CSV table of C-alpha atoms (C1' of nucleotides) in Angstrom, one decimal:
chain,number,residue,atom,x,y,z
A,1,UNK,CA,-5.9,13.6,5.2
A,2,UNK,CA,-4.1,10.8,3.4
A,3,UNK,CA,-1.1,11.4,5.4
A,4,UNK,CA,0.5,8.7,7.1
A,5,UNK,CA,1.7,9.7,10.4
A,6,UNK,CA,5.1,8.4,10.0
A,7,UNK,CA,6.8,10.1,12.8
A,8,UNK,CA,4.5,8.4,15.8
A,9,UNK,CA,5.9,4.7,14.6
A,10,UNK,CA,9.8,3.7,15.0
A,11,UNK,CA,12.2,3.6,12.4
A,12,UNK,CA,12.1,0.1,12.0
A,13,UNK,CA,8.0,0.0,12.0
A,14,UNK,CA,7.9,2.6,8.8
A,15,UNK,CA,11.0,0.7,7.2
A,16,UNK,CA,8.9,-3.0,7.3
A,17,UNK,CA,5.9,-0.9,6.2
A,18,UNK,CA,7.6,0.9,3.3
A,19,UNK,CA,8.9,-2.5,2.2
A,20,UNK,CA,5.6,-3.9,2.5
A,21,UNK,CA,3.9,-1.3,0.7
A,22,UNK,CA,6.4,-1.6,-2.4
A,23,UNK,CA,5.6,-5.2,-2.5
A,24,UNK,CA,1.9,-4.3,-2.3
A,25,UNK,CA,0.9,-3.8,-6.1
A,26,UNK,CA,0.5,-6.7,-8.2
A,27,UNK,CA,2.1,-5.2,-11.1
A,28,UNK,CA,5.3,-4.7,-8.7
A,29,UNK,CA,4.9,-8.5,-8.0
A,30,UNK,CA,4.7,-9.6,-11.2
A,31,UNK,CA,7.9,-7.3,-12.0
A,32,UNK,CA,9.7,-9.1,-9.5
A,33,UNK,CA,8.7,-12.5,-10.5
A,34,UNK,CA,9.6,-11.8,-14.4
A,35,UNK,CA,12.8,-10.3,-13.1
A,36,UNK,CA,13.4,-13.7,-11.0
A,37,UNK,CA,12.4,-15.7,-13.7
A,38,UNK,CA,14.7,-13.7,-16.5
A,39,UNK,CA,17.2,-11.9,-14.7
A,40,UNK,CA,17.8,-9.5,-17.0
A,41,UNK,CA,15.3,-7.5,-18.5
A,42,UNK,CA,14.3,-4.4,-20.3
A,43,UNK,CA,11.5,-2.3,-19.7
A,44,UNK,CA,9.8,-3.4,-23.4
A,45,UNK,CA,9.7,-6.7,-22.2
A,46,UNK,CA,7.9,-6.3,-18.9
A,47,UNK,CA,5.3,-4.1,-21.1
A,48,UNK,CA,4.4,-6.7,-23.5
A,49,UNK,CA,4.7,-9.4,-20.4
A,50,UNK,CA,2.3,-7.0,-17.9
A,51,UNK,CA,0.1,-5.4,-20.1
A,52,UNK,CA,-0.2,-1.9,-18.8
A,53,UNK,CA,1.5,0.8,-20.7
A,54,UNK,CA,5.1,1.7,-21.0
A,55,UNK,CA,4.8,4.8,-18.4
A,56,UNK,CA,3.2,3.0,-15.8
A,57,UNK,CA,5.8,0.1,-15.9
A,58,UNK,CA,8.4,2.9,-16.0
A,59,UNK,CA,6.7,4.4,-12.7
A,60,UNK,CA,6.7,0.8,-11.1
A,61,UNK,CA,10.4,0.0,-12.0
A,62,UNK,CA,11.1,3.5,-10.5
A,63,UNK,CA,9.5,2.5,-7.4
A,64,UNK,CA,10.8,-0.9,-7.2
A,65,UNK,CA,14.5,1.1,-7.7
A,66,UNK,CA,14.0,3.8,-5.0
A,67,UNK,CA,13.4,1.4,-2.4
A,68,UNK,CA,16.4,-0.6,-3.6
A,69,UNK,CA,15.1,-3.9,-4.8
A,70,UNK,CA,15.9,-3.8,-8.2
A,71,UNK,CA,18.9,-1.9,-10.2
A,72,UNK,CA,19.2,-1.0,-13.5
A,73,UNK,CA,21.7,-0.2,-16.0
A,74,UNK,CA,22.1,1.5,-19.2
A,75,UNK,CA,22.7,-0.7,-22.3
A,76,UNK,CA,22.3,1.7,-25.0
A,77,UNK,CA,18.9,3.0,-25.7
A,78,UNK,CA,17.8,0.0,-23.5
A,79,UNK,CA,18.1,-0.4,-20.0
A,80,UNK,CA,18.9,-4.1,-18.4
A,81,UNK,CA,17.1,-4.3,-14.9
A,82,UNK,CA,17.4,-7.1,-12.5
A,83,UNK,CA,17.0,-7.8,-8.6
A,84,UNK,CA,19.5,-6.3,-6.5
A,85,UNK,CA,20.4,-9.3,-4.5
A,86,UNK,CA,21.8,-7.8,-1.4
A,87,UNK,CA,18.8,-5.6,-0.9
A,88,UNK,CA,16.7,-8.2,-1.6
A,89,UNK,CA,18.0,-10.5,0.7
A,90,UNK,CA,17.9,-7.5,3.5
A,91,UNK,CA,14.3,-6.4,2.8
A,92,UNK,CA,13.4,-10.5,3.3
A,93,UNK,CA,15.4,-10.7,6.2
A,94,UNK,CA,13.4,-8.0,7.9
A,95,UNK,CA,10.1,-8.9,6.6
A,96,UNK,CA,10.7,-12.8,7.8
A,97,UNK,CA,11.5,-11.4,11.6
A,98,UNK,CA,8.0,-9.8,11.3
A,99,UNK,CA,6.3,-12.8,9.9
A,100,UNK,CA,7.9,-15.2,12.5
A,101,UNK,CA,7.2,-13.5,15.5
A,102,UNK,CA,5.3,-15.7,17.7
A,103,UNK,CA,2.3,-15.3,20.3
A,104,UNK,CA,3.8,-14.9,23.9
A,105,UNK,CA,0.1,-15.6,25.0
A,106,UNK,CA,-2.5,-18.0,23.8
A,107,UNK,CA,-5.0,-17.3,21.7
A,108,UNK,CA,-8.0,-15.6,23.6
A,109,UNK,CA,-11.2,-15.5,21.0
B,1,UNK,CA,-7.0,6.8,-12.4
B,2,UNK,CA,-6.0,5.3,-9.0
B,3,UNK,CA,-7.8,2.0,-9.9
B,4,UNK,CA,-5.5,-1.1,-10.0
B,5,UNK,CA,-6.0,-3.5,-13.1
B,6,UNK,CA,-6.4,-6.5,-11.1
B,7,UNK,CA,-8.2,-8.3,-14.0
B,8,UNK,CA,-4.8,-8.4,-15.5
B,9,UNK,CA,-2.7,-10.0,-12.8
B,10,UNK,CA,-3.2,-13.7,-11.4
B,11,UNK,CA,-5.5,-14.6,-8.6
B,12,UNK,CA,-2.0,-15.5,-6.6
B,13,UNK,CA,-0.4,-12.2,-7.3
B,14,UNK,CA,-3.5,-10.1,-6.3
B,15,UNK,CA,-3.5,-12.0,-2.9
B,16,UNK,CA,0.0,-11.6,-2.4
B,17,UNK,CA,-0.2,-8.2,-3.2
B,18,UNK,CA,-2.9,-7.6,-1.0
B,19,UNK,CA,-1.3,-9.1,2.0
B,20,UNK,CA,1.5,-6.6,1.3
B,21,UNK,CA,-0.7,-4.0,1.0
B,22,UNK,CA,-2.3,-4.3,4.2
B,23,UNK,CA,1.0,-4.7,6.2
B,24,UNK,CA,2.0,-1.8,4.1
B,25,UNK,CA,1.2,0.5,6.8
B,26,UNK,CA,3.1,1.4,10.2
B,27,UNK,CA,0.2,1.7,12.2
B,28,UNK,CA,-1.0,-1.5,11.1
B,29,UNK,CA,2.3,-3.1,11.9
B,30,UNK,CA,2.2,-1.4,15.1
B,31,UNK,CA,-1.1,-3.0,16.2
B,32,UNK,CA,0.1,-6.6,14.6
B,33,UNK,CA,3.2,-6.3,17.1
B,34,UNK,CA,1.0,-4.9,20.2
B,35,UNK,CA,-1.4,-8.3,19.2
B,36,UNK,CA,1.6,-10.6,19.3
B,37,UNK,CA,2.9,-9.2,22.6
B,38,UNK,CA,-0.3,-9.0,24.5
B,39,UNK,CA,-3.0,-11.1,22.5
B,40,UNK,CA,-5.7,-10.1,23.7
B,41,UNK,CA,-6.5,-6.4,23.3
B,42,UNK,CA,-9.0,-4.2,23.0
B,43,UNK,CA,-9.2,-1.2,20.7
B,44,UNK,CA,-8.8,1.4,23.4
B,45,UNK,CA,-5.5,0.2,24.7
B,46,UNK,CA,-4.3,0.5,21.0
B,47,UNK,CA,-5.3,4.1,21.0
B,48,UNK,CA,-3.5,4.6,23.9
B,49,UNK,CA,-0.1,2.7,22.9
B,50,UNK,CA,-0.1,3.9,19.1
B,51,UNK,CA,-1.7,7.5,19.3
B,52,UNK,CA,-4.1,7.9,16.5
B,53,UNK,CA,-7.2,8.6,17.2
B,54,UNK,CA,-10.2,6.2,18.1
B,55,UNK,CA,-11.8,6.0,14.5
B,56,UNK,CA,-8.1,5.7,13.0
B,57,UNK,CA,-7.6,2.5,14.9
B,58,UNK,CA,-11.0,0.8,14.3
B,59,UNK,CA,-10.7,1.7,10.6
B,60,UNK,CA,-7.1,0.1,10.7
B,61,UNK,CA,-8.4,-3.0,12.8
B,62,UNK,CA,-11.6,-3.3,10.4
B,63,UNK,CA,-9.2,-3.7,7.6
B,64,UNK,CA,-7.0,-6.0,9.6
B,65,UNK,CA,-9.9,-8.0,10.4
B,66,UNK,CA,-11.2,-7.9,6.4
B,67,UNK,CA,-8.2,-9.9,5.2
B,68,UNK,CA,-8.4,-12.3,8.1
B,69,UNK,CA,-5.3,-11.9,10.1
B,70,UNK,CA,-6.9,-10.7,13.2
B,71,UNK,CA,-10.3,-11.8,14.7
B,72,UNK,CA,-12.4,-10.0,17.7
B,73,UNK,CA,-14.9,-11.1,20.2
B,74,UNK,CA,-17.4,-8.7,21.8
B,75,UNK,CA,-16.5,-8.8,25.3
B,76,UNK,CA,-19.1,-6.3,27.2
B,77,UNK,CA,-18.5,-3.1,25.7
B,78,UNK,CA,-15.3,-4.2,24.5
B,79,UNK,CA,-14.2,-6.2,21.9
B,80,UNK,CA,-11.6,-8.3,22.2
B,81,UNK,CA,-8.5,-8.5,19.3
B,82,UNK,CA,-6.1,-11.2,18.7
B,83,UNK,CA,-3.8,-12.8,15.8
B,84,UNK,CA,-5.7,-15.2,14.0
B,85,UNK,CA,-3.1,-18.0,14.0
B,86,UNK,CA,-4.4,-19.9,11.1
B,87,UNK,CA,-5.0,-17.2,8.5
B,88,UNK,CA,-1.3,-15.7,10.1
B,89,UNK,CA,0.4,-18.5,9.2
B,90,UNK,CA,-1.0,-19.4,5.7
B,91,UNK,CA,-0.5,-15.3,4.7
B,92,UNK,CA,3.4,-15.8,5.9
B,93,UNK,CA,3.4,-19.0,3.6
B,94,UNK,CA,2.3,-17.1,1.0
B,95,UNK,CA,4.9,-14.1,1.4
B,96,UNK,CA,7.7,-16.3,2.5
B,97,UNK,CA,7.4,-18.3,-0.9
B,98,UNK,CA,7.7,-15.2,-2.9
B,99,UNK,CA,10.4,-14.0,-0.7
B,100,UNK,CA,12.4,-17.1,-0.9
B,101,UNK,CA,12.4,-17.0,-4.5
B,102,UNK,CA,16.0,-17.3,-6.1
B,103,UNK,CA,17.7,-16.0,-9.3
B,104,UNK,CA,17.9,-18.4,-12.4
B,105,UNK,CA,20.7,-16.3,-13.7
B,106,UNK,CA,23.4,-14.7,-11.9
B,107,UNK,CA,23.0,-11.0,-11.6
B,108,UNK,CA,23.4,-9.1,-14.4
B,109,UNK,CA,24.2,-5.5,-13.7
C,1,DT,C1',22.7,14.7,-39.6
C,2,DT,C1',18.2,12.5,-39.6
C,3,DT,C1',15.7,8.8,-38.2
C,4,DT,C1',14.5,5.1,-35.4
C,5,DT,C1',13.8,2.5,-30.8
C,6,DA,C1',13.8,2.4,-26.1
C,7,DT,C1',13.1,4.3,-21.9
C,8,DA,C1',11.8,8.5,-18.6
C,9,DT,C1',9.3,12.6,-17.2
C,10,DT,C1',5.4,15.5,-17.2
C,11,DG,C1',0.6,16.5,-16.4
C,12,DC,C1',-3.5,15.4,-15.5
C,13,DA,C1',-8.0,12.5,-14.2
C,14,DA,C1',-9.7,9.1,-11.6
C,15,DT,C1',-9.9,6.5,-7.4
C,16,DA,C1',-8.3,5.0,-2.9
C,17,DT,C1',-6.0,6.0,1.6
C,18,DT,C1',-5.4,8.4,5.9
C,19,DA,C1',-6.9,10.9,9.6
C,20,DC,C1',-10.8,12.5,12.6
C,21,DG,C1',-14.8,14.8,14.5
C,22,DA,C1',-19.3,13.9,15.1
C,23,DT,C1',-22.3,10.5,16.2
C,24,DA,C1',-24.7,6.2,16.3
C,25,DA,C1',-24.8,1.6,18.4
C,26,DT,C1',-24.7,-1.3,22.5
C,27,DA,C1',-23.8,-2.9,26.9
C,28,DA,C1',-22.5,-2.1,31.7
C,29,DA,C1',-23.3,0.6,35.7
C,30,DA,C1',-25.4,3.7,38.8
D,1,DT,C1',-34.0,4.5,33.6
D,2,DT,C1',-30.3,7.4,33.0
D,3,DT,C1',-25.7,7.6,32.7
D,4,DT,C1',-21.2,6.2,31.2
D,5,DA,C1',-17.7,3.6,29.0
D,6,DT,C1',-16.2,1.4,24.6
D,7,DT,C1',-16.5,0.6,19.8
D,8,DA,C1',-18.2,1.2,15.2
D,9,DT,C1',-19.8,4.0,11.5
D,10,DC,C1',-20.6,8.5,8.9
D,11,DG,C1',-19.0,12.4,6.6
D,12,DT,C1',-15.4,15.2,4.9
D,13,DA,C1',-10.9,17.0,4.1
D,14,DA,C1',-6.1,16.1,2.3
D,15,DT,C1',-3.0,13.6,0.4
D,16,DA,C1',-1.4,9.3,-2.0
D,17,DT,C1',-2.0,6.5,-5.9
D,18,DT,C1',-2.7,4.3,-10.3
D,19,DG,C1',-2.5,5.0,-15.1
D,20,DC,C1',-2.1,6.5,-19.3
D,21,DA,C1',-1.2,10.4,-23.4
D,22,DA,C1',2.1,13.6,-24.7
D,23,DT,C1',6.6,14.8,-24.5
D,24,DA,C1',11.1,14.9,-23.6
D,25,DT,C1',15.4,12.4,-23.6
D,26,DA,C1',19.4,9.7,-24.9
D,27,DA,C1',21.5,6.1,-28.2
D,28,DA,C1',21.6,3.5,-32.1
D,29,DA,C1',20.9,2.9,-36.8
D,30,DA,C1',20.4,4.7,-41.5
DNA sequence: TTTTTATATTGCAATATTACGATAATAAAA
DNA sequence: TTTTATTATCGTAATATTGCAATATAAAAA
């Protein structure tokens, strides 16, 4: 069916999975890494840097923007994208909590 | 096309994205959370716990096993699944490093 | 105003993912 | 041996994702 049954999971589980899903593509990882290095970047730079077509990069940027990890401001014909620090930290906290769970029982296998 | 151009990204970027991708589904989050709570679990328990069909759970377990986050041992007709702590910690380290990048420039937007 | 530049959107093709019924496989129980 | 219980695999349907060419949009430059 290809459709995730979100309704049977908690909002927390869905949110966590959604953040992970957006990080689950190397192009988006590359975009974020580049934005961290050069914290202000227009789409064109990323197209050269990454090597995917302009519409493809634009699409990945849109997804990152929708989930709130980056923000973009129009500057003439260009758009200045950068990390949304506040949301980034929130996402990081959510993921970190999950990643640092500890086992209540010892390993069985 | 639906096919990710992995070859244009670094092995690190692909590995990171791949870990995130596997975490990018609420059923797999729920499975991992349950395994953390009760660190030894048969597939049938997860089917009851989560509420997806048995083949679906089995498929998600396979993906988690393939990437190494869990391991399973046959115990009679059942299979005992649990977190693979070593690999989990490795994945956590990789993700944490990425999540804790800091901006080299102050926020521009 | 026309042209140029840069990004977004649309439409489409191809592949991937999700979910589940049916069935296979395997081992314990009867 | 037959039955039962449990998990894996196969096949399939439906939706999602990825990528790009073509085009639209919008602002700056000429």
